[in-house]
PDB file of C-alpha atoms and ligand atoms in Angstrom:
ATOM      1  CA  MET A  14      16.975  -6.722 -18.528  1.00 51.00           C
ATOM      2  CA  HIS A  15      15.525  -6.114 -22.042  1.00 76.00           C
ATOM      3  CA  ARG A  16      17.336  -3.853 -24.564  1.00 94.00           C
ATOM      4  CA  PRO A  17      18.465  -0.091 -23.673  1.00 97.00           C
ATOM      5  CA  LEU A  18      16.262   2.628 -24.670  1.00 98.00           C
ATOM      6  CA  ALA A  19      16.804   4.400 -28.028  1.00 98.00           C
ATOM      7  CA  ILE A  20      16.219   7.790 -29.286  1.00 97.00           C
ATOM      8  CA  SER A  21      13.387   6.466 -31.437  1.00 97.00           C
ATOM      9  CA  ASP A  22      11.619   5.116 -28.217  1.00 97.00           C
ATOM     10  CA  ILE A  23      11.964   8.573 -26.522  1.00 97.00           C
ATOM     11  CA  LEU A  24      10.785  10.495 -29.556  1.00 96.00           C
ATOM     12  CA  ALA A  25       8.238   8.021 -30.635  1.00 93.00           C
ATOM     13  CA  ARG A  26       5.252  10.416 -30.812  1.00 83.00           C
ATOM     14  CA  GLY A  27       7.128  12.372 -33.407  1.00 79.00           C
ATOM     15  CA  PRO A  28       8.132  16.066 -33.173  1.00 81.00           C
ATOM     16  CA  LEU A  29       7.334  17.513 -29.865  1.00 94.00           C
ATOM     17  CA  GLY A  30       6.598  21.296 -28.803  1.00 95.00           C
ATOM     18  CA  ARG A  31       9.310  21.850 -26.262  1.00 96.00           C
ATOM     19  CA  LEU A  32      11.127  18.714 -25.203  1.00 97.00           C
ATOM     20  CA  GLY A  33      13.852  16.743 -27.341  1.00 96.00           C
ATOM     21  CA  ASN A  34      16.043  19.689 -28.758  1.00 94.00           C
ATOM     22  CA  ALA A  35      18.804  17.162 -27.466  1.00 96.00           C
ATOM     23  CA  VAL A  36      18.470  13.746 -26.256  1.00 97.00           C
ATOM     24  CA  VAL A  37      21.163  12.083 -24.032  1.00 98.00           C
ATOM     25  CA  LEU A  38      21.192   8.385 -23.675  1.00 98.00           C
ATOM     26  CA  LEU A  39      23.601   6.948 -20.981  1.00 98.00           C
ATOM     27  CA  GLY A  40      24.322   3.555 -19.921  1.00 98.00           C
ATOM     28  CA  GLU A  41      25.224   4.486 -16.437  1.00 98.00           C
ATOM     29  CA  VAL A  42      25.174   8.016 -14.622  1.00 98.00           C
ATOM     30  CA  ASP A  43      25.353   9.064 -11.183  1.00 98.00           C
ATOM     31  CA  SER A  44      21.963  10.726 -11.462  1.00 98.00           C
ATOM     32  CA  THR A  45      20.103  12.156 -14.716  1.00 98.00           C
ATOM     33  CA  ASN A  46      19.028  15.039 -12.454  1.00 98.00           C
ATOM     34  CA  SER A  47      22.708  15.644 -11.270  1.00 98.00           C
ATOM     35  CA  TYR A  48      23.880  15.232 -15.075  1.00 98.00           C
ATOM     36  CA  LEU A  49      21.600  17.934 -16.009  1.00 98.00           C
ATOM     37  CA  ARG A  50      22.664  20.198 -13.083  1.00 98.00           C
ATOM     38  CA  ARG A  51      26.248  20.098 -13.979  1.00 98.00           C
ATOM     39  CA  SER A  52      25.634  20.544 -17.748  1.00 97.00           C
ATOM     40  CA  ALA A  53      22.677  22.912 -17.739  1.00 97.00           C
ATOM     41  CA  ASP A  54      24.742  25.837 -19.265  1.00 96.00           C
ATOM     42  CA  ASP A  55      25.997  23.689 -21.968  1.00 96.00           C
ATOM     43  CA  LEU A  56      22.554  22.178 -22.995  1.00 97.00           C
ATOM     44  CA  PRO A  57      19.642  23.553 -24.696  1.00 96.00           C
ATOM     45  CA  ASP A  58      16.065  24.086 -23.227  1.00 96.00           C
ATOM     46  CA  GLY A  59      14.044  20.836 -23.632  1.00 97.00           C
ATOM     47  CA  THR A  60      17.261  18.440 -23.189  1.00 97.00           C
ATOM     48  CA  ILE A  61      16.193  14.880 -22.266  1.00 98.00           C
ATOM     49  CA  VAL A  62      18.525  12.837 -20.427  1.00 98.00           C
ATOM     50  CA  ALA A  63      17.689   9.076 -19.764  1.00 98.00           C
ATOM     51  CA  ALA A  64      19.953   6.455 -18.278  1.00 98.00           C
ATOM     52  CA  GLU A  65      19.652   2.725 -17.894  1.00 98.00           C
ATOM     53  CA  TYR A  66      21.341   2.827 -14.361  1.00 98.00           C
ATOM     54  CA  GLN A  67      22.152   5.369 -11.695  1.00 98.00           C
ATOM     55  CA  THR A  68      24.625   5.010  -9.116  1.00 98.00           C
ATOM     56  CA  ALA A  69      23.535   7.866  -6.970  1.00 98.00           C
ATOM     57  CA  GLY A  70      19.995   8.264  -7.885  1.00 98.00           C
ATOM     58  CA  ARG A  71      18.255  10.658  -5.743  1.00 98.00           C
ATOM     59  CA  GLY A  72      14.618  11.079  -4.323  1.00 97.00           C
ATOM     60  CA  ARG A  73      13.073  13.938  -2.632  1.00 94.00           C
ATOM     61  CA  LEU A  74      14.167  15.138   0.873  1.00 92.00           C
ATOM     62  CA  GLY A  75      17.545  13.526   0.271  1.00 93.00           C
ATOM     63  CA  ARG A  76      16.232   9.833   0.041  1.00 94.00           C
ATOM     64  CA  VAL A  77      18.070   7.341  -2.376  1.00 96.00           C
ATOM     65  CA  TRP A  78      16.470   6.296  -5.482  1.00 97.00           C
ATOM     66  CA  ARG A  79      17.548   2.706  -6.571  1.00 95.00           C
ATOM     67  CA  SER A  80      16.663   0.541  -9.633  1.00 97.00           C
ATOM     68  CA  PRO A  81      18.245  -2.429 -10.894  1.00 97.00           C
ATOM     69  CA  ARG A  82      19.966  -1.869 -14.440  1.00 97.00           C
ATOM     70  CA  GLY A  83      17.651  -1.682 -17.304  1.00 97.00           C
ATOM     71  CA  SER A  84      14.507  -2.020 -14.974  1.00 97.00           C
ATOM     72  CA  SER A  85      12.978   1.409 -14.852  1.00 98.00           C
ATOM     73  CA  ILE A  86      12.718   4.541 -16.738  1.00 98.00           C
ATOM     74  CA  LEU A  87      14.967   7.106 -15.200  1.00 98.00           C
ATOM     75  CA  LEU A  88      14.546  10.411 -17.046  1.00 98.00           C
ATOM     76  CA  SER A  89      15.048  14.046 -16.595  1.00 98.00           C
ATOM     77  CA  VAL A  90      14.334  17.317 -18.669  1.00 98.00           C
ATOM     78  CA  LEU A  91      15.879  20.515 -18.644  1.00 98.00           C
ATOM     79  CA  LEU A  92      13.546  23.808 -18.791  1.00 97.00           C
ATOM     80  CA  LEU A  93      14.915  27.281 -18.935  1.00 97.00           C
ATOM     81  CA  GLU A  94      12.236  29.202 -17.606  1.00 95.00           C
ATOM     82  CA  PRO A  95      11.889  32.686 -16.308  1.00 94.00           C
ATOM     83  CA  ALA A  96      12.451  32.909 -12.599  1.00 93.00           C
ATOM     84  CA  ASP A  97       8.975  33.973 -12.058  1.00 92.00           C
ATOM     85  CA  SER A  98       7.324  31.480 -14.243  1.00 93.00           C
ATOM     86  CA  PRO A  99       4.455  29.136 -12.291  1.00 93.00           C
ATOM     87  CA  ILE A 100       6.197  26.030 -13.562  1.00 95.00           C
ATOM     88  CA  HIS A 101       8.522  26.309 -10.976  1.00 94.00           C
ATOM     89  CA  LYS A 102       6.065  25.631  -8.351  1.00 93.00           C
ATOM     90  CA  LEU A 103       3.905  23.303 -10.197  1.00 95.00           C
ATOM     91  CA  ALA A 104       6.650  21.051 -11.893  1.00 97.00           C
ATOM     92  CA  THR A 105       6.237  18.244  -9.419  1.00 97.00           C
ATOM     93  CA  THR A 106       2.465  18.273  -9.838  1.00 96.00           C
ATOM     94  CA  LEU A 107       2.730  18.649 -13.653  1.00 98.00           C
ATOM     95  CA  ALA A 108       5.199  15.825 -13.934  1.00 98.00           C
ATOM     96  CA  ALA A 109       3.544  13.305 -11.581  1.00 98.00           C
ATOM     97  CA  LEU A 110       0.269  13.844 -13.630  1.00 98.00           C
ATOM     98  CA  ALA A 111       2.155  13.130 -16.854  1.00 98.00           C
ATOM     99  CA  ALA A 112       3.724   9.975 -15.429  1.00 98.00           C
ATOM    100  CA  CYS A 113       0.327   8.871 -14.319  1.00 98.00           C
ATOM    101  CA  GLU A 114      -1.308   9.345 -17.594  1.00 98.00           C
ATOM    102  CA  ALA A 115       1.708   7.563 -19.463  1.00 98.00           C
ATOM    103  CA  ILE A 116       1.220   4.361 -17.303  1.00 98.00           C
ATOM    104  CA  ARG A 117      -2.427   4.354 -18.013  1.00 98.00           C
ATOM    105  CA  GLU A 118      -1.871   5.025 -21.835  1.00 98.00           C
ATOM    106  CA  ALA A 119       1.047   2.755 -22.417  1.00 97.00           C
ATOM    107  CA  ALA A 120       0.762   0.006 -19.893  1.00 98.00           C
ATOM    108  CA  GLY A 121      -3.237   0.176 -19.366  1.00 97.00           C
ATOM    109  CA  ILE A 122      -2.891   0.061 -15.608  1.00 98.00           C
ATOM    110  CA  ASP A 123      -5.141   2.075 -13.349  1.00 97.00           C
ATOM    111  CA  ALA A 124      -2.544   4.458 -11.810  1.00 98.00           C
ATOM    112  CA  ALA A 125      -3.529   7.394  -9.549  1.00 98.00           C
ATOM    113  CA  VAL A 126      -1.274  10.332  -8.493  1.00 98.00           C
ATOM    114  CA  ARG A 127      -0.435  10.742  -4.815  1.00 97.00           C
ATOM    115  CA  TRP A 128       0.462  13.848  -3.157  1.00 96.00           C
ATOM    116  CA  PRO A 129       3.136  15.383  -3.442  1.00 95.00           C
ATOM    117  CA  ASN A 130       5.238  13.624  -6.131  1.00 95.00           C
ATOM    118  CA  ASP A 131       4.173   9.875  -6.643  1.00 97.00           C
ATOM    119  CA  VAL A 132       2.226   7.864  -8.742  1.00 98.00           C
ATOM    120  CA  ALA A 133       0.694   4.701  -7.078  1.00 98.00           C
ATOM    121  CA  VAL A 134      -1.208   1.580  -8.234  1.00 98.00           C
ATOM    122  CA  ARG A 135      -3.502  -0.192  -5.863  1.00 96.00           C
ATOM    123  CA  GLY A 136      -1.814   1.941  -2.959  1.00 94.00           C
ATOM    124  CA  ARG A 137       1.819   1.093  -3.951  1.00 97.00           C
ATOM    125  CA  LYS A 138       4.393   3.370  -5.230  1.00 97.00           C
ATOM    126  CA  VAL A 139       5.284   3.079  -8.907  1.00 98.00           C
ATOM    127  CA  ALA A 140       6.846   6.262  -9.844  1.00 98.00           C
ATOM    128  CA  GLY A 141       8.246   9.291  -8.343  1.00 98.00           C
ATOM    129  CA  VAL A 142       9.225  12.788  -9.450  1.00 98.00           C
ATOM    130  CA  LEU A 143      12.187  14.985  -8.207  1.00 98.00           C
ATOM    131  CA  ALA A 144      12.052  18.548  -9.497  1.00 98.00           C
ATOM    132  CA  GLU A 145      14.742  20.903  -8.720  1.00 97.00           C
ATOM    133  CA  SER A 146      15.815  24.341  -9.798  1.00 96.00           C
ATOM    134  CA  THR A 147      19.459  25.414 -10.699  1.00 96.00           C
ATOM    135  CA  SER A 148      21.102  28.520 -11.574  1.00 94.00           C
ATOM    136  CA  VAL A 149      22.371  28.883 -14.990  1.00 94.00           C
ATOM    137  CA  SER A 150      24.655  31.663 -16.529  1.00 92.00           C
ATOM    138  CA  PRO A 151      22.979  35.148 -16.717  1.00 90.00           C
ATOM    139  CA  ALA A 152      23.919  35.238 -20.390  1.00 88.00           C
ATOM    140  CA  ARG A 153      21.352  32.368 -21.019  1.00 89.00           C
ATOM    141  CA  GLU A 154      17.793  33.666 -22.019  1.00 85.00           C
ATOM    142  CA  SER A 155      14.647  31.932 -20.833  1.00 87.00           C
ATOM    143  CA  VAL A 156      12.770  30.154 -23.340  1.00 83.00           C
ATOM    144  CA  ASN A 157      10.357  33.202 -23.888  1.00 82.00           C
ATOM    145  CA  GLY A 158      13.078  35.387 -24.592  1.00 80.00           C
ATOM    146  CA  GLU A 159      12.029  37.464 -21.366  1.00 78.00           C
ATOM    147  CA  GLY A 160      15.027  37.951 -19.378  1.00 78.00           C
ATOM    148  CA  ALA A 161      17.622  35.634 -17.748  1.00 82.00           C
ATOM    149  CA  ALA A 162      16.577  31.984 -17.274  1.00 91.00           C
ATOM    150  CA  ARG A 163      16.288  29.882 -13.844  1.00 95.00           C
ATOM    151  CA  GLY A 164      16.923  26.337 -14.859  1.00 97.00           C
ATOM    152  CA  LEU A 165      14.367  23.606 -13.827  1.00 98.00           C
ATOM    153  CA  ILE A 166      15.271  20.056 -13.737  1.00 98.00           C
ATOM    154  CA  ILE A 167      12.315  17.518 -13.864  1.00 98.00           C
ATOM    155  CA  GLY A 168      13.266  13.912 -12.943  1.00 98.00           C
ATOM    156  CA  VAL A 169      10.892  11.210 -13.262  1.00 98.00           C
ATOM    157  CA  GLY A 170      11.675   7.485 -12.102  1.00 98.00           C
ATOM    158  CA  ILE A 171       9.127   4.944 -13.078  1.00 98.00           C
ATOM    159  CA  ASN A 172       9.521   1.132 -11.967  1.00 98.00           C
ATOM    160  CA  CYS A 173       8.859  -0.964 -14.983  1.00 98.00           C
ATOM    161  CA  LEU A 174      10.258  -4.416 -15.057  1.00 97.00           C
ATOM    162  CA  GLN A 175      11.019  -5.208 -11.368  1.00 97.00           C
ATOM    163  CA  GLN A 176       9.838  -8.439  -9.894  1.00 95.00           C
ATOM    164  CA  SER A 177       8.899  -8.136  -6.190  1.00 90.00           C
ATOM    165  CA  GLY A 178      12.217  -9.538  -5.043  1.00 91.00           C
ATOM    166  CA  HIS A 179      14.154  -6.615  -6.592  1.00 93.00           C
ATOM    167  CA  PHE A 180      12.827  -4.208  -3.747  1.00 94.00           C
ATOM    168  CA  PRO A 181      14.835  -3.647  -0.634  1.00 92.00           C
ATOM    169  CA  ALA A 182      13.108  -5.176   2.503  1.00 92.00           C
ATOM    170  CA  GLU A 183      12.018  -1.900   3.744  1.00 92.00           C
ATOM    171  CA  LEU A 184      10.255  -1.006   0.475  1.00 93.00           C
ATOM    172  CA  ALA A 185       8.744  -4.119  -0.410  1.00 91.00           C
ATOM    173  CA  PRO A 186       5.548  -3.522   1.473  1.00 93.00           C
ATOM    174  CA  THR A 187       4.874   0.005  -0.191  1.00 95.00           C
ATOM    175  CA  ALA A 188       6.744  -0.367  -3.662  1.00 97.00           C
ATOM    176  CA  THR A 189       5.761  -1.876  -6.868  1.00 98.00           C
ATOM    177  CA  SER A 190       6.321  -1.980 -10.644  1.00 98.00           C
ATOM    178  CA  LEU A 191       4.391  -1.855 -13.873  1.00 98.00           C
ATOM    179  CA  GLU A 192       5.457  -5.589 -14.421  1.00 97.00           C
ATOM    180  CA  ILE A 193       4.042  -6.661 -11.094  1.00 98.00           C
ATOM    181  CA  GLU A 194       0.839  -4.630 -11.691  1.00 98.00           C
ATOM    182  CA  SER A 195       0.179  -5.886 -15.145  1.00 97.00           C
ATOM    183  CA  ALA A 196      -1.479  -9.014 -16.719  1.00 93.00           C
ATOM    184  CA  ALA A 197       0.589  -8.563 -20.012  1.00 94.00           C
ATOM    185  CA  ALA A 198       4.193  -7.935 -20.616  1.00 95.00           C
ATOM    186  CA  VAL A 199       5.343  -4.114 -20.144  1.00 97.00           C
ATOM    187  CA  ASP A 200       6.891  -2.420 -22.936  1.00 97.00           C
ATOM    188  CA  ARG A 201       9.237   0.030 -21.141  1.00 98.00           C
ATOM    189  CA  ALA A 202      10.060   1.744 -24.336  1.00 98.00           C
ATOM    190  CA  ARG A 203       6.542   2.397 -25.226  1.00 98.00           C
ATOM    191  CA  VAL A 204       6.044   3.970 -21.619  1.00 98.00           C
ATOM    192  CA  ALA A 205       9.172   6.048 -21.968  1.00 98.00           C
ATOM    193  CA  GLY A 206       7.757   7.672 -25.209  1.00 98.00           C
ATOM    194  CA  ALA A 207       4.352   8.044 -23.813  1.00 98.00           C
ATOM    195  CA  LEU A 208       5.934   9.973 -20.652  1.00 98.00           C
ATOM    196  CA  VAL A 209       7.830  12.176 -22.890  1.00 98.00           C
ATOM    197  CA  GLY A 210       4.883  13.029 -25.034  1.00 98.00           C
ATOM    198  CA  ARG A 211       2.721  13.464 -21.726  1.00 98.00           C
ATOM    199  CA  LEU A 212       5.281  15.714 -20.165  1.00 98.00           C
ATOM    200  CA  ASP A 213       5.779  17.845 -23.503  1.00 98.00           C
ATOM    201  CA  ARG A 214       1.917  18.080 -23.563  1.00 97.00           C
ATOM    202  CA  ARG A 215       1.399  19.056 -19.924  1.00 97.00           C
ATOM    203  CA  ILE A 216       3.998  21.693 -20.053  1.00 97.00           C
ATOM    204  CA  ALA A 217       2.628  23.471 -23.112  1.00 96.00           C
ATOM    205  CA  GLY A 218      -0.765  23.489 -21.284  1.00 96.00           C
ATOM    206  CA  LEU A 219       0.548  24.897 -18.260  1.00 96.00           C
ATOM    207  CA  ALA A 220       1.762  27.853 -20.241  1.00 92.00           C
ATOM    208  CA  ALA A 221      -1.225  28.181 -22.345  1.00 92.00           C
ATOM    209  CA  GLY A 222      -3.867  27.685 -19.666  1.00 87.00           C
ATOM    210  CA  GLY A 223      -2.305  28.138 -16.468  1.00 89.00           C
ATOM    211  CA  ALA A 224      -2.432  26.447 -13.069  1.00 94.00           C
ATOM    212  CA  ALA A 225      -6.145  26.013 -12.632  1.00 93.00           C
ATOM    213  CA  GLY A 226      -6.825  23.208 -15.247  1.00 94.00           C
ATOM    214  CA  LEU A 227      -3.773  21.364 -14.291  1.00 96.00           C
ATOM    215  CA  LEU A 228      -4.853  21.186 -10.754  1.00 95.00           C
ATOM    216  CA  ASP A 229      -8.296  20.170 -11.520  1.00 95.00           C
ATOM    217  CA  GLU A 230      -6.892  17.168 -13.765  1.00 96.00           C
ATOM    218  CA  TRP A 231      -4.566  16.280 -10.859  1.00 96.00           C
ATOM    219  CA  ARG A 232      -7.494  16.075  -8.498  1.00 95.00           C
ATOM    220  CA  ALA A 233      -9.394  13.829 -10.885  1.00 96.00           C
ATOM    221  CA  ALA A 234      -6.374  11.445 -11.178  1.00 97.00           C
ATOM    222  CA  CYS A 235      -6.119  11.425  -7.240  1.00 96.00           C
ATOM    223  CA  ASP A 236      -7.984   8.845  -5.623  1.00 89.00           C
ATOM    224  CA  ASP A 237      -6.945   9.711  -1.815  1.00 87.00           C
ATOM    225  CA  VAL A 238      -9.027  12.571  -1.093  1.00 92.00           C
ATOM    226  CA  GLY A 239     -10.966  11.335   2.100  1.00 94.00           C
ATOM    227  CA  THR A 240      -8.331   9.018   3.169  1.00 94.00           C
ATOM    228  CA  ARG A 241      -6.136   9.195   6.398  1.00 96.00           C
ATOM    229  CA  VAL A 242      -2.711  10.627   6.175  1.00 96.00           C
ATOM    230  CA  GLU A 243       0.297  10.911   8.513  1.00 96.00           C
ATOM    231  CA  LEU A 244       2.592  13.837   7.655  1.00 97.00           C
ATOM    232  CA  CYS A 245       5.870  15.130   9.139  1.00 96.00           C
ATOM    233  CA  CYS A 246       6.482  18.999   9.024  1.00 95.00           C
ATOM    234  CA  ASP A 247       8.788  21.252  10.995  1.00 92.00           C
ATOM    235  CA  GLY A 248       9.741  18.336  13.333  1.00 94.00           C
ATOM    236  CA  ALA A 249       6.165  17.341  14.213  1.00 95.00           C
ATOM    237  CA  VAL A 250       3.679  14.516  13.208  1.00 96.00           C
ATOM    238  CA  PHE A 251       0.355  15.512  12.118  1.00 97.00           C
ATOM    239  CA  ARG A 252      -2.481  12.854  11.595  1.00 97.00           C
ATOM    240  CA  GLY A 253      -5.869  13.569   9.621  1.00 97.00           C
ATOM    241  CA  THR A 254      -7.887  13.270   6.433  1.00 97.00           C
ATOM    242  CA  ILE A 255      -7.025  14.719   3.158  1.00 97.00           C
ATOM    243  CA  VAL A 256      -9.598  17.242   2.002  1.00 96.00           C
ATOM    244  CA  ASP A 257      -8.055  18.581  -1.238  1.00 94.00           C
ATOM    245  CA  ILE A 258      -5.268  20.139  -2.786  1.00 93.00           C
ATOM    246  CA  ALA A 259      -4.993  23.785  -2.782  1.00 93.00           C
ATOM    247  CA  ASP A 260      -4.389  26.161  -5.857  1.00 90.00           C
ATOM    248  CA  ASN A 261      -0.734  26.412  -5.080  1.00 90.00           C
ATOM    249  CA  ALA A 262      -0.433  22.614  -4.820  1.00 92.00           C
ATOM    250  CA  ASP A 263      -0.410  22.368  -0.955  1.00 95.00           C
ATOM    251  CA  LEU A 264      -2.154  19.452   0.592  1.00 97.00           C
ATOM    252  CA  ILE A 265      -5.078  20.536   2.745  1.00 97.00           C
ATOM    253  CA  VAL A 266      -5.832  18.136   5.751  1.00 98.00           C
ATOM    254  CA  GLN A 267      -8.529  17.983   8.290  1.00 98.00           C
ATOM    255  CA  LEU A 268      -6.405  17.262  11.319  1.00 98.00           C
ATOM    256  CA  GLU A 269      -7.590  14.665  13.989  1.00 96.00           C
ATOM    257  CA  ASP A 270      -7.102  17.036  17.016  1.00 91.00           C
ATOM    258  CA  GLY A 271      -9.009  19.714  15.108  1.00 95.00           C
ATOM    259  CA  GLY A 272      -8.713  22.623  12.319  1.00 96.00           C
ATOM    260  CA  ARG A 273      -7.407  22.445   9.096  1.00 97.00           C
ATOM    261  CA  ARG A 274      -3.715  22.761   7.896  1.00 97.00           C
ATOM    262  CA  HIS A 275      -2.159  23.326   4.483  1.00 97.00           C
ATOM    263  CA  PHE A 276       1.059  21.325   4.038  1.00 97.00           C
ATOM    264  CA  ALA A 277       3.911  22.400   1.460  1.00 95.00           C
ATOM    265  CA  ALA A 278       5.574  19.593  -0.264  1.00 93.00           C
ATOM    266  CA  ALA A 279       8.905  21.251   0.129  1.00 90.00           C
ATOM    267  CA  THR A 280       8.662  21.100   3.790  1.00 92.00           C
ATOM    268  CA  SER A 281       6.427  17.999   4.505  1.00 95.00           C
ATOM    269  CA  SER A 282       6.938  14.226   4.158  1.00 94.00           C
ATOM    270  CA  ARG A 283       4.113  11.691   4.051  1.00 93.00           C
ATOM    271  CA  HIS A 284       4.151   8.280   5.486  1.00 88.00           C
ATOM    272  CA  TRP A 285       3.211   5.492   3.172  1.00 85.00           C
TER     273      TRP A 285
HETATM  274  C1  LIG B 374      10.965  10.383  -4.987  1.00 69.02           C
HETATM  275  O1  LIG B 374       9.899   9.602  -5.131  1.00 69.02           O
HETATM  276  O2  LIG B 374      11.295  10.806  -3.888  1.00 69.02           O
HETATM  277  C2  LIG B 374      11.516  10.957  -6.479  1.00 69.02           C
HETATM  278  C3  LIG B 374      12.141  10.010  -7.269  1.00 69.02           C
HETATM  279  C4  LIG B 374      12.976  10.411  -8.650  1.00 69.02           C
HETATM  280  C5  LIG B 374      13.825   9.623  -8.983  1.00 69.02           C
HETATM  281  C6  LIG B 374      14.090  10.142 -10.522  1.00 69.02           C
HETATM  282  S1  LIG B 374      15.036   8.889 -11.471  1.00 69.02           S
HETATM  283  C7  LIG B 374      15.369  10.240 -12.687  1.00 69.02           C
HETATM  284  C8  LIG B 374      15.727  11.289 -11.763  1.00 69.02           C
HETATM  285  N1  LIG B 374      17.176  11.149 -11.422  1.00 69.02           N
HETATM  286  C9  LIG B 374      17.267  11.161 -10.030  1.00 69.02           C
HETATM  287  O3  LIG B 374      18.289  11.155  -9.425  1.00 69.02           O
HETATM  288  N2  LIG B 374      16.015  11.214  -9.642  1.00 69.02           N
HETATM  289  C10 LIG B 374      15.048  11.271 -10.559  1.00 69.02           C
END
C-alpha cells in the first residue's frame, strides 16, 4: 500500500532537538522496539527506527501488534536517560499525547488519548504506545552527562491506511484507522513527520517543564473522564467511573462498590 517512508518524511520538520541523530528505515523487522533493545549499545541517543512491516510486533502486557505491510506507522525511538529521570515513568503518557497531536495536526481528525497508552477516534483504537526500559553498557553516559544511562525505548503504532476488513474479527468492533475516520485521503508520510516532531517537542517540554504541564495537557486531550471503565488488576476485575489521572499517571476510578482506587498502567489492563 503506497510508497515506503523516507528519511525526508521522518525529518520533514527540519532539525529536531533530541531525535534523529540516527534514522534506521527497515522494510521488515521482528519489532522496532526489539531492534532497539538489541542494538541500544551501538546506537546514539535519539535514534529513530521505523519499519514497513513487523513480523513480531508487540503491544502492552505481552499482546501482539499486527499491521498489514505498508499500512501503518511503526516507529520507535531510543533515549539514553539517567536512571532516575521522570521520563521513564511518563514515557507512555508523553508518547500517546504526541501521537494524538500528530493525528489531529496531520490528518485533521478529532483524536483523543485513552488511558493508559492509546489514542482513540470515536471510541475506537487508532494508535498505541509501548514504552520499555533496557539496560545499556555502564560505559554509556546519559544524555545530560550525569552518570550512566538507562535506555528508554518508546514505540508507537498508528493505524493509517487500513480498511475495516483488514482488522481481525476480534479487533473489528474496537479498532479503526485514520483512513476509515477521514473524509480525505490520509498522507501517512505527513503523519510520520508530525509524530516525530511532536515526540521531540514533548520530550524537550518534559525536561524543561516537568510532569505537571504534560499531565494537564494529557487531561485536556482525554475525553473519557466521567465514563464507565472495567479494569483487571491483581487477578480481579474492577468496575467504576473514571475520575482523573493522578500526578504519577495512575488512573483514579470511583468504584461501583464504593471507594476510590488508583490503577497503575504497569499492572492494569483496561477493557475496550
Ligand atoms: C499497545 O497498544 O499495546 C501498544 C502497541 C505498540 C505498537 C508499536 S508498533 C512500533 C513498536 N514496535 C512494537 O513491536 N510495538 C510498538
